[in-house]
Each structure stands twice: as C-alpha cells, then as structure tokens.
XYZ file of C-alpha atoms in Angstrom:
527
model
C -0.014 -0.012 -0.005
C 1.468 3.312 -1.113
C 0.261 6.677 0.096
C 1.185 10.224 -0.816
C -0.792 13.247 0.018
C -0.758 16.944 0.528
C 2.712 17.615 1.941
C 1.921 20.144 4.683
C 3.335 19.188 8.051
C 4.711 15.717 7.684
C 4.631 14.328 4.127
C 4.525 10.555 4.084
C 3.516 7.456 2.172
C 2.542 3.994 3.372
C 3.499 1.091 1.168
C 2.195 -2.393 1.467
C 2.964 -5.267 -0.910
C 1.845 -8.893 -0.555
C 2.276 -12.051 -2.574
C -0.656 -14.311 -3.225
C 1.372 -17.544 -2.886
C 4.476 -18.062 -0.770
C 7.522 -19.754 -2.332
C 8.627 -23.169 -1.045
C 12.249 -22.405 -0.401
C 13.081 -19.563 2.008
C 16.068 -17.353 1.560
C 19.005 -16.980 4.034
C 17.544 -13.709 5.295
C 14.250 -15.389 6.223
C 16.005 -18.222 7.851
C 17.708 -15.891 10.211
C 14.368 -14.211 11.060
C 14.912 -11.053 9.030
C 12.207 -11.595 6.402
C 8.465 -12.181 7.167
C 7.109 -15.612 6.363
C 3.863 -14.440 4.759
C 5.682 -12.262 2.184
C 3.836 -9.200 3.293
C 5.582 -5.898 3.903
C 4.427 -2.440 4.818
C 6.366 0.842 4.915
C 5.649 4.445 5.717
C 7.676 6.660 3.437
C 8.183 10.397 3.616
C 8.847 12.785 0.740
C 12.341 12.169 -0.715
C 13.028 9.616 2.087
C 15.736 7.138 1.071
C 15.135 3.437 1.571
C 18.001 1.236 0.212
C 17.436 -1.825 -1.902
C 19.504 -5.008 -1.691
C 21.180 -4.004 -4.900
C 22.222 -0.568 -3.526
C 23.441 -2.178 -0.229
C 25.673 -4.598 -2.145
C 26.840 -1.739 -4.470
C 27.659 0.959 -1.900
C 29.254 -1.359 0.619
C 32.339 -1.268 -1.638
C 33.893 2.185 -1.314
C 35.635 1.837 -4.648
C 32.290 1.812 -6.388
C 31.393 5.286 -5.119
C 31.781 7.835 -7.901
C 30.138 10.950 -6.505
C 29.713 12.653 -3.108
C 26.192 11.267 -2.988
C 27.529 7.764 -3.407
C 29.982 8.268 -0.609
C 27.177 9.611 1.612
C 25.197 6.512 0.885
C 28.264 4.415 1.741
C 28.405 6.018 5.183
C 24.643 5.557 5.772
C 24.795 1.837 4.852
C 27.709 1.327 7.254
C 25.619 2.958 10.001
C 22.656 0.701 9.233
C 24.787 -2.357 9.576
C 25.962 -1.215 12.956
C 22.397 -0.623 14.166
C 21.026 -4.013 13.065
C 20.566 -3.665 9.345
C 17.656 -2.184 7.310
C 14.059 -3.004 8.144
C 12.731 -3.022 4.540
C 13.558 -5.893 2.225
C 11.395 -5.634 -0.768
C 10.154 -2.020 -0.694
C 12.724 0.678 -1.384
C 12.905 4.170 -2.988
C 14.701 6.175 -5.599
C 14.925 9.880 -4.666
C 15.332 12.803 -6.963
C 19.110 12.907 -6.588
C 19.750 9.211 -7.345
C 21.443 8.141 -10.511
C 18.487 5.910 -11.258
C 15.799 8.574 -11.097
C 15.823 9.069 -14.851
C 14.453 5.578 -15.173
C 10.707 6.053 -15.961
C 8.061 3.349 -15.825
C 8.684 0.867 -18.557
C 6.265 -1.660 -20.062
C 4.854 -3.462 -17.072
C 1.411 -4.484 -16.008
C -0.016 -2.360 -13.220
C -3.695 -3.067 -13.552
C -6.242 -5.828 -12.928
C -6.668 -6.446 -16.652
C -5.052 -9.497 -18.181
C -5.120 -8.009 -21.700
C -3.384 -4.700 -21.091
C -1.419 -3.390 -24.107
C 0.886 -0.430 -23.770
C 0.196 2.220 -26.399
C 2.902 3.674 -28.661
C 2.551 7.105 -26.980
C 3.049 5.662 -23.529
C 6.214 3.853 -24.728
C 7.628 7.005 -26.246
C 6.705 9.231 -23.365
C 8.446 6.837 -20.920
C 11.750 8.013 -22.461
C 11.079 11.638 -21.794
C 12.976 12.950 -18.846
C 11.958 15.972 -16.771
C 14.857 17.908 -15.330
C 14.908 20.636 -12.715
C 15.907 24.115 -13.928
C 18.528 24.488 -11.203
C 20.634 21.729 -12.728
C 23.754 23.014 -14.405
C 25.839 21.248 -17.045
C 29.041 19.663 -15.978
C 32.448 21.014 -17.002
C 33.233 20.469 -20.630
C 29.581 20.067 -21.565
C 29.623 23.330 -23.574
C 32.124 21.927 -25.907
C 30.441 18.564 -26.096
C 27.051 20.156 -26.930
C 28.519 21.562 -30.117
C 29.570 18.145 -31.377
C 27.178 16.496 -33.831
C 26.231 12.953 -32.907
C 25.460 11.210 -36.186
C 24.407 7.909 -34.570
C 22.924 8.604 -31.141
C 22.168 5.754 -28.856
C 18.917 5.147 -27.033
C 20.416 6.308 -23.725
C 21.757 9.454 -25.431
C 18.343 10.299 -26.857
C 16.605 9.627 -23.527
C 19.013 11.853 -21.528
C 18.879 14.728 -24.004
C 15.140 14.732 -24.631
C 14.441 17.293 -21.914
C 11.168 18.991 -20.977
C 12.159 22.197 -19.313
C 9.770 21.951 -16.356
C 11.032 22.130 -12.789
C 9.862 18.805 -11.393
C 11.169 16.735 -8.531
C 10.592 13.014 -8.808
C 10.507 10.119 -6.366
C 9.959 6.427 -7.095
C 8.642 3.856 -4.603
C 10.022 0.579 -5.863
C 9.662 -3.132 -5.028
C 12.121 -5.982 -5.432
C 9.910 -8.853 -6.485
C 12.669 -11.410 -6.976
C 12.506 -14.931 -5.617
C 14.272 -16.082 -2.427
C 17.967 -15.929 -2.799
C 17.719 -13.577 -5.788
C 17.038 -10.257 -4.054
C 19.118 -7.397 -5.421
C 18.862 -8.163 -9.126
C 17.804 -5.250 -11.261
C 15.512 -7.259 -13.564
C 13.136 -7.896 -10.622
C 12.737 -4.219 -9.695
C 9.270 -2.813 -10.368
C 7.821 0.654 -9.923
C 4.973 0.719 -7.403
C 4.322 4.469 -7.330
C 5.679 7.576 -8.984
C 5.444 10.893 -7.088
C 6.187 14.195 -8.875
C 6.018 17.757 -7.479
C 6.410 20.710 -9.809
C 7.335 24.284 -8.970
C 3.667 25.286 -8.706
C 3.125 22.864 -5.848
C 1.113 20.348 -7.960
C 1.550 16.768 -6.706
C 1.198 13.942 -9.202
C 0.772 10.430 -7.899
C 0.768 7.601 -10.364
C -1.037 5.264 -9.976
C -3.735 6.979 -7.889
C -4.641 6.213 -4.353
C -6.333 2.814 -4.069
C -9.479 3.713 -2.031
C -12.313 1.296 -2.805
C -11.014 0.282 -6.255
C -9.080 -2.670 -4.919
C -5.415 -3.621 -4.927
C -3.142 -3.200 -7.956
C -1.606 -6.327 -9.444
C 1.776 -7.155 -10.889
C 2.184 -10.440 -12.733
C 5.689 -11.954 -12.814
C 6.989 -13.884 -15.745
C 8.426 -17.356 -15.189
C 7.408 -20.814 -14.338
C 5.496 -19.979 -11.142
C 3.912 -16.781 -12.563
C 3.736 -15.140 -9.167
C 1.061 -12.542 -8.567
C 1.787 -9.554 -6.323
C -0.841 -7.172 -4.991
C -0.256 -3.796 -3.447
C -2.356 -0.799 -2.304
C -1.734 2.931 -2.099
C -3.035 5.067 0.777
C -2.497 8.538 2.045
C -0.539 8.460 5.295
C -0.052 12.159 5.799
C -1.339 13.374 9.216
C -4.225 15.734 9.480
C -3.454 19.396 9.580
C -3.950 20.980 12.978
C -6.615 23.635 13.446
C -4.025 26.341 14.302
C -1.990 25.589 11.146
C -5.047 25.632 8.976
C -6.171 28.972 10.311
C -2.697 30.372 9.817
C -2.708 29.136 6.269
C -6.041 30.798 5.633
C -4.717 34.099 6.999
C -1.717 33.879 4.724
C -3.929 33.220 1.641
C -6.301 36.040 2.569
C -3.397 38.458 2.913
C -1.945 37.292 -0.386
C -5.274 37.696 -2.189
C -5.818 41.189 -0.718
C -2.363 42.292 -1.889
C -3.058 40.891 -5.348
C -6.372 42.712 -5.469
C -4.666 45.986 -4.509
C -2.096 45.395 -7.214
C -4.714 44.835 -9.880
C -6.773 47.887 -8.752
C -3.591 49.957 -8.988
C -3.094 48.828 -12.561
C -6.703 49.606 -13.555
C -7.188 52.840 -11.559
C -9.881 53.898 -9.149
C -11.815 56.139 -11.499
C -13.945 54.702 -14.301
C -13.928 56.951 -17.363
C -17.437 58.247 -18.089
C -18.853 60.241 -20.931
C -20.215 63.779 -20.510
C -23.952 64.252 -19.886
C -25.951 64.131 -23.122
C -23.176 62.304 -24.946
C -23.192 58.759 -26.403
C -19.862 56.994 -26.932
C -19.702 54.213 -29.513
C -16.906 51.668 -29.661
C -16.596 49.416 -32.664
C -14.008 46.581 -32.682
C -14.380 45.382 -36.247
C -12.811 42.845 -38.551
C -12.828 42.601 -42.377
C -13.100 38.820 -42.583
C -13.174 37.917 -46.249
C -14.140 38.896 -49.796
C -15.581 36.356 -52.156
C -17.076 36.098 -55.647
C -14.734 38.514 -57.495
C -13.312 38.180 -60.947
C -9.589 38.730 -60.341
C -7.073 37.636 -57.747
C -4.894 39.577 -55.261
C -7.638 41.613 -53.585
C -7.435 44.401 -51.047
C -10.071 46.620 -49.392
C -9.920 50.390 -48.911
C -12.485 51.737 -46.346
C -13.296 54.953 -44.581
C -15.943 56.078 -42.067
C -18.340 58.958 -42.590
C -19.607 60.753 -39.515
C -23.105 62.406 -39.904
C -24.176 65.533 -38.140
C -23.700 65.682 -34.304
C -21.055 63.003 -34.493
C -17.333 63.419 -33.781
C -14.228 61.349 -33.116
C -11.042 61.810 -31.102
C -8.065 63.510 -32.699
C -6.064 60.303 -32.667
C -8.744 58.227 -34.286
C -8.055 57.067 -37.887
C -11.271 56.926 -39.935
C -9.802 55.134 -42.921
C -7.582 52.222 -43.690
C -6.361 49.718 -46.260
C -5.978 45.964 -45.828
C -3.175 43.826 -46.993
C -3.214 42.285 -50.474
C -4.548 38.733 -50.197
C -4.511 35.916 -52.695
C -7.708 33.955 -53.135
C -8.355 30.241 -52.634
C -10.982 28.007 -54.079
C -14.007 27.417 -51.827
C -16.646 25.592 -53.720
C -17.472 27.648 -56.793
C -16.205 30.956 -55.400
C -12.718 32.371 -54.945
C -12.348 33.670 -51.320
C -9.713 36.029 -49.983
C -9.352 35.829 -46.171
C -8.111 39.134 -44.787
C -8.856 38.905 -41.049
C -8.029 42.591 -40.866
C -8.899 44.198 -37.505
C -9.792 47.857 -36.981
C -11.095 49.940 -34.053
C -13.413 52.925 -34.261
C -14.386 55.317 -31.489
C -16.917 58.147 -31.976
C -19.190 60.411 -29.950
C -22.727 61.559 -30.511
C -23.711 64.872 -28.831
C -27.446 65.333 -28.234
C -28.799 68.704 -29.359
C -32.321 68.048 -30.527
C -34.758 66.866 -27.798
C -37.730 66.300 -30.083
C -39.670 63.064 -29.668
C -39.468 61.803 -33.183
C -35.864 62.441 -34.072
C -33.163 59.745 -33.868
C -29.527 60.209 -34.769
C -28.212 59.112 -38.133
C -25.665 56.321 -37.577
C -22.177 56.499 -39.101
C -21.658 54.762 -42.419
C -18.603 52.650 -43.346
C -17.817 52.956 -47.071
C -15.439 50.583 -48.776
C -14.115 49.533 -52.182
C -12.556 46.261 -53.238
C -9.675 46.460 -55.646
C -7.458 43.906 -57.314
C -3.703 44.134 -58.136
C -2.113 42.558 -61.160
C 1.432 41.485 -61.868
C 2.458 44.956 -63.085
C 1.152 46.563 -59.868
C -1.874 48.028 -61.603
C -5.147 48.098 -59.797
C -8.719 47.508 -60.887
C -11.926 48.417 -59.066
C -13.851 45.232 -58.248
C -16.778 46.737 -56.271
C -18.204 49.380 -54.011
C -20.288 48.969 -50.939
C -21.365 50.504 -47.633
C -22.270 49.343 -44.162
C -24.423 51.273 -41.613
C -22.938 50.588 -38.186
C -25.447 48.564 -36.154
C -27.565 50.565 -33.717
C -27.762 47.686 -31.286
C -24.755 46.742 -29.143
C -23.239 43.305 -29.283
C -21.751 41.031 -31.922
C -22.820 41.313 -35.583
C -21.799 39.468 -38.688
C -22.679 41.271 -41.929
C -22.138 40.121 -45.535
C -22.460 43.158 -47.804
C -22.878 42.812 -51.658
C -20.951 45.151 -53.870
C -21.215 46.585 -57.369
C -18.995 48.398 -59.829
C -19.725 50.859 -62.648
C -19.387 49.658 -66.290
C -19.331 51.279 -69.714
C -21.100 50.273 -72.874
C -19.151 48.076 -75.305
C -16.214 45.737 -74.917
C -13.509 48.328 -75.235
C -13.622 49.210 -71.549
C -13.486 45.546 -70.556
C -10.508 44.942 -72.852
C -8.738 48.005 -71.414
C -9.491 46.712 -67.931
C -7.988 43.288 -68.719
C -4.893 44.321 -70.617
C -4.027 47.805 -69.418
C -5.714 47.942 -66.052
C -7.952 50.624 -64.629
C -11.672 50.818 -64.822
C -14.499 53.402 -64.292
C -14.311 54.793 -60.749
C -16.408 56.956 -58.542
C -15.021 60.395 -57.797
C -17.028 60.464 -54.534
C -17.376 57.052 -52.789
C -20.429 58.338 -50.902
C -22.243 58.150 -54.193
C -22.850 54.500 -53.164
C -25.688 55.885 -51.053
C -26.934 59.482 -51.050
C -23.835 61.742 -51.064
C -23.386 64.150 -48.186
C -22.748 66.941 -50.608
C -26.123 66.533 -52.262
C -28.527 69.342 -51.313
C -31.394 68.771 -53.814
C -34.735 67.040 -53.447
C -34.273 64.265 -56.016
C -31.170 62.364 -56.975
C -31.278 60.959 -60.486
C -29.088 58.110 -61.582
C -30.639 57.559 -64.943
C -28.115 56.172 -67.399
C -25.667 55.015 -64.735
C -24.828 51.423 -65.552
C -23.579 49.021 -62.904
C -22.694 45.388 -62.501
C -23.159 43.167 -59.443
C -19.874 41.675 -58.234
C -18.993 39.779 -55.073
C -19.508 40.449 -51.358
C -17.447 41.334 -48.281
C -17.972 39.868 -44.779
C -17.582 42.009 -41.657
C -17.558 41.169 -37.927
C -18.467 44.012 -35.681
C -18.410 44.213 -31.854
C -20.276 47.288 -30.845
C -20.251 48.850 -27.374
C -22.280 51.895 -26.279
C -21.675 54.072 -23.230
C -23.753 56.939 -21.833
C -24.852 58.298 -18.495
C -28.487 58.243 -19.752
C -28.385 54.391 -19.672
C -27.493 54.375 -16.021
C -29.962 57.038 -15.017
C -32.933 55.472 -16.868
C -32.293 51.997 -15.436
C -31.837 53.335 -11.885
C -34.788 55.722 -11.744
C -37.279 53.794 -13.895
C -38.529 57.070 -15.367
C -40.221 57.729 -18.698
C -37.674 57.749 -21.521
C -37.752 61.320 -22.854
C -34.470 62.016 -24.590
C -32.908 60.387 -27.613
C -30.207 58.695 -25.530
C -32.815 57.327 -23.146
C -34.622 55.676 -26.047
C -31.305 54.226 -27.264
C -30.845 52.691 -23.817
C -33.847 50.359 -24.295
C -31.975 47.274 -25.353
C -35.088 45.289 -26.160
C -36.503 47.978 -28.440
C -33.318 49.499 -29.643
C -32.711 47.210 -32.588
C -36.043 47.908 -34.190
C -36.781 51.489 -33.062
C -34.768 53.209 -35.752
C -36.135 50.947 -38.499
C -39.758 51.505 -37.415
C -39.452 55.305 -37.237
C -37.670 55.467 -40.571
C -40.385 53.342 -42.215
C -43.116 55.490 -40.638
C -41.543 58.713 -41.913
C -41.286 57.284 -45.453
C -44.923 56.201 -45.385
C -45.930 59.604 -44.112
C -44.080 61.349 -46.922
C -45.714 59.040 -49.478
C -49.164 59.930 -48.138
C -48.428 63.604 -48.311
C -47.167 63.349 -51.910
C -50.221 61.315 -52.888
C -52.539 63.908 -51.341
C -50.807 66.767 -53.097
C -51.192 65.017 -56.480
C -54.928 64.581 -56.126
C -57.457 67.365 -57.186
C -58.881 69.512 -54.400
C -62.552 68.653 -55.189
C -61.837 64.892 -55.072
C -60.286 65.282 -51.654
C -63.207 67.242 -50.238
C -65.728 64.733 -51.706
C -63.846 61.847 -50.171
C -63.691 63.610 -46.849
C -67.450 64.356 -46.848
C -68.220 60.795 -47.822
C -66.199 59.428 -44.930
C -67.970 61.632 -42.391
C -71.519 60.624 -43.435
C -73.240 58.342 -41.016
C-alpha cells in the first residue's frame, strides 16, 4: 500500500505489498528471522526519504564503487545501518530525486487488474522523456560537447537529451519482487508508485490512491507466474486547526495584496462620458471577400460621420487591408483578410424632439485587385451602416461596380488595367454633398460583383443608460430611447419606415385634385 498526500506538516506514504502464494524455499535472510514468512511488507515513506534496496546495499558497501559525493554519503549511511542491526525493509525501497536511477521512468509493465493490457505507442515514447529541474547546471566541458554533432545517437543518449524544461522533483517507490535468494537483481525491480512535484506545488501520484478500487496487481513472468498485489493510501497526518487557520490568513493576505495590485493597474476612477453624450466603440474585422473576378484583392475603407457625431483627434477613420490571394472554396474564390480595426466616436445630443433619432455612421469601402504589373482595378463598391444595437454582428455586404457600354472598356481593364471609378465614394448611397430634393441616376450602368464579410463588436456608453435603469422614469431624450436594449434594434427601423410612409401619403394627397379630396372627406364623415 502506497500513500502520498498533501505535503503540509509531515509528508509521508505508506506502502504495502503482498504475494498471493508463498515460495517453497526460504532465503537466508528469512531463515535468520529477518524476512516475514507471509511475504507481506508495509512501509511508511516520507517525501524524498531514502530506503535502500539490496542492490544498492551490495553496491555501496564497496567504497571503490562510489563515484560521487552522494555515493559516498550512501556508503556511510549503509555502514551505520549495519551497525544498528541492518535495514528493516527488504522488498520495498525508494529512488529519490538525486539518485542516478531517477531518470528511469516506468517501462512496459502491467499495473492493472486487466489480463489484456497493451501499452500504447505514445506511452512507450513518453516513458523515455526525462523531466529535469531548472537548477541543474551542465558539468564542466559540456559546452564543448554540446556543439559536437552525434550522427548515430544511442537510445540512452536520446533519452538523456530529450528534456522537458519543467522544474519537477521526482520520487519512485520501488519493489524488489525477486525470488528467495535472488534479491538485489535489477531485472526484478518494479515501480509501485511515482510521485512528482512541480514548482507550482502540484503533486502527481501515479497510480492513484487505491481507495475502494481494490489492490493493484503485478504479474511476474516465469514458471511460477507469481502474482503480487499492493495498495496505495494517504499516510499524511491531518493538519492541525491552528496551522489551517494560519494558512487561511496567509492566503487572505496574499489575495488582498493581489487585489490591490490589480486595482492599482486599472485605476480607481472609471472613465465616463459627458452628460448628453453617447460614446460608440466598434471593434471590427474585415473577414473575407468572395465572388470577385480577379485575384490579389485588397479593401480600402473609410468612415463617414453624420451631423452631431465626432471622433477623437487620434482616431483614424480610414484604412487599407493587406493584399490577399484567393483560394478556391466551392465555386467561389475567397480572400481571407482577417483585418482588425477599431473605431471610437461620440454623439452629442442637441435636438430633444420626440421623433428624431441620430443618423448612424456609415462605413464605405471599395474592393480592388492588383495585377502582376502593380496596376489596380476596381472590383466593387459597398457601404455598411454601423449597427444601432450593441453586441456582436456578422454582416455580408454585396458590392457593385460601374461599367461602360461596349467591350473596349473591358478589354482595357483586362490588358491595361484601370476601370471606371467613382469620384465620390459616398455616391454608393446618397452623397453628403447633395442638397437637392431628387437624386437621378438615370443612365448610370452598374454590374453586381462579389461580397465582403464584416464582424463588428459594438459597445455603447452613456450616463443616460445608467439614469434610466436606476430611476425607472419615462424615456424622454434620444439617448434614453437608445438605452432600451429590447426595443433599440427595431426602433430606428420603425421610425424610418413610418416617416417614409408619411411622406408618400403627403405626396399622394398633393397630387390629387382638391374637389376629389373634399368629396372623399365628406363621404367618410357621413353616418
């Protein structure tokens, strides 16, 4: 039974291994009374506590086999154990993080109750990955050796140099499952439990604590096919009430300091707009353009601010995307731009009338193509009215381009480059410079081209939103009506449609004769 838990006051692990059948011939150690007859052993092991195996006892007893200061330290500890009556563990031992055998990961061995376990290829390859601590430093001369190219690396060389740079301390709880008289042979060593602790304090125990799942099984190869069972339990003592309260106070102090640090980064004052002002943030993206005739597309766009709208001095209201090659997607050629842009603008309320709503800014754009000789062609014009509702919006806008009669213009566009262009891009809608009553486009020929996809994240900020939600008063101003999120998306559309219908009715009444209007009115009022 192996246990490893939250290492707070006294980290420890309890290991217990038992064999299902006892061998017939006892070893010399058991004959002298040093080994239990029922082949059952239990050990409580602390974090990085060293328990020597029979192989290590035989190895470090000879002082000439010691190669490092750690080996000589083990030599002295083994001599002290012999003077005090020898070691108490026989089959269960450990490899700590500083041992030369710590880089040995779990190899292909059965550690489950299934008789048909098959180790996957990923598990076999990951078993050769070694995690080293960051405080390890290369030995002398390693700088020169690291520059030498090893054309035929060995398996040990690959395993030792395949490093994951994660500071991890490792400890192995092992078992010597050899037969009587054969203890201390490396081929009978098996991993019972692997404990790893990283720099973040995360403890990894593999396999997990036993609990109610039953004991783990290890099947030995050979004539007898011995079956060993072992369990894993947490042997760490419970934390005292005083230590737990002290730990909670430390955590609380740490969290409060971290909160003060974050508040210092953000600031104590939240930036608010002036009264009667609406701030509009737009984090947009030109996603793609599809359905155009030529390749190597780019988009030029600019934002038009209507009356009562303004923008900061640092705000750029225009931009150009990168030139993007198209790829086949079904029947269309699609150019993926993924070009981000940010817009910030302010609306200052001046008219308090009930029926007036602000005109929203319009984003005009044109799609152009670039040929091999760096000549551009206009592929299409379009416009997008920024959404009046906050949130996320995906818009696919169709485009068109002007054309001339005959084939000469198309031949010129293909061979020489260039095409009919608009002097004013706002001509896509009603130009801002137009002051008349009727805009005639008779004789202006166009051709439908592809479409451009936009993603817009809109955010609105105003003091009127806060006041209307807090006081529950009747919405009187324009900004108050914009604050109604449930009605905001359709309010502008409904009012605009109502005003158009009202103008049509007035024009129809003006076109009718006066006597017909009076007759209709008198007929309506008759009972």
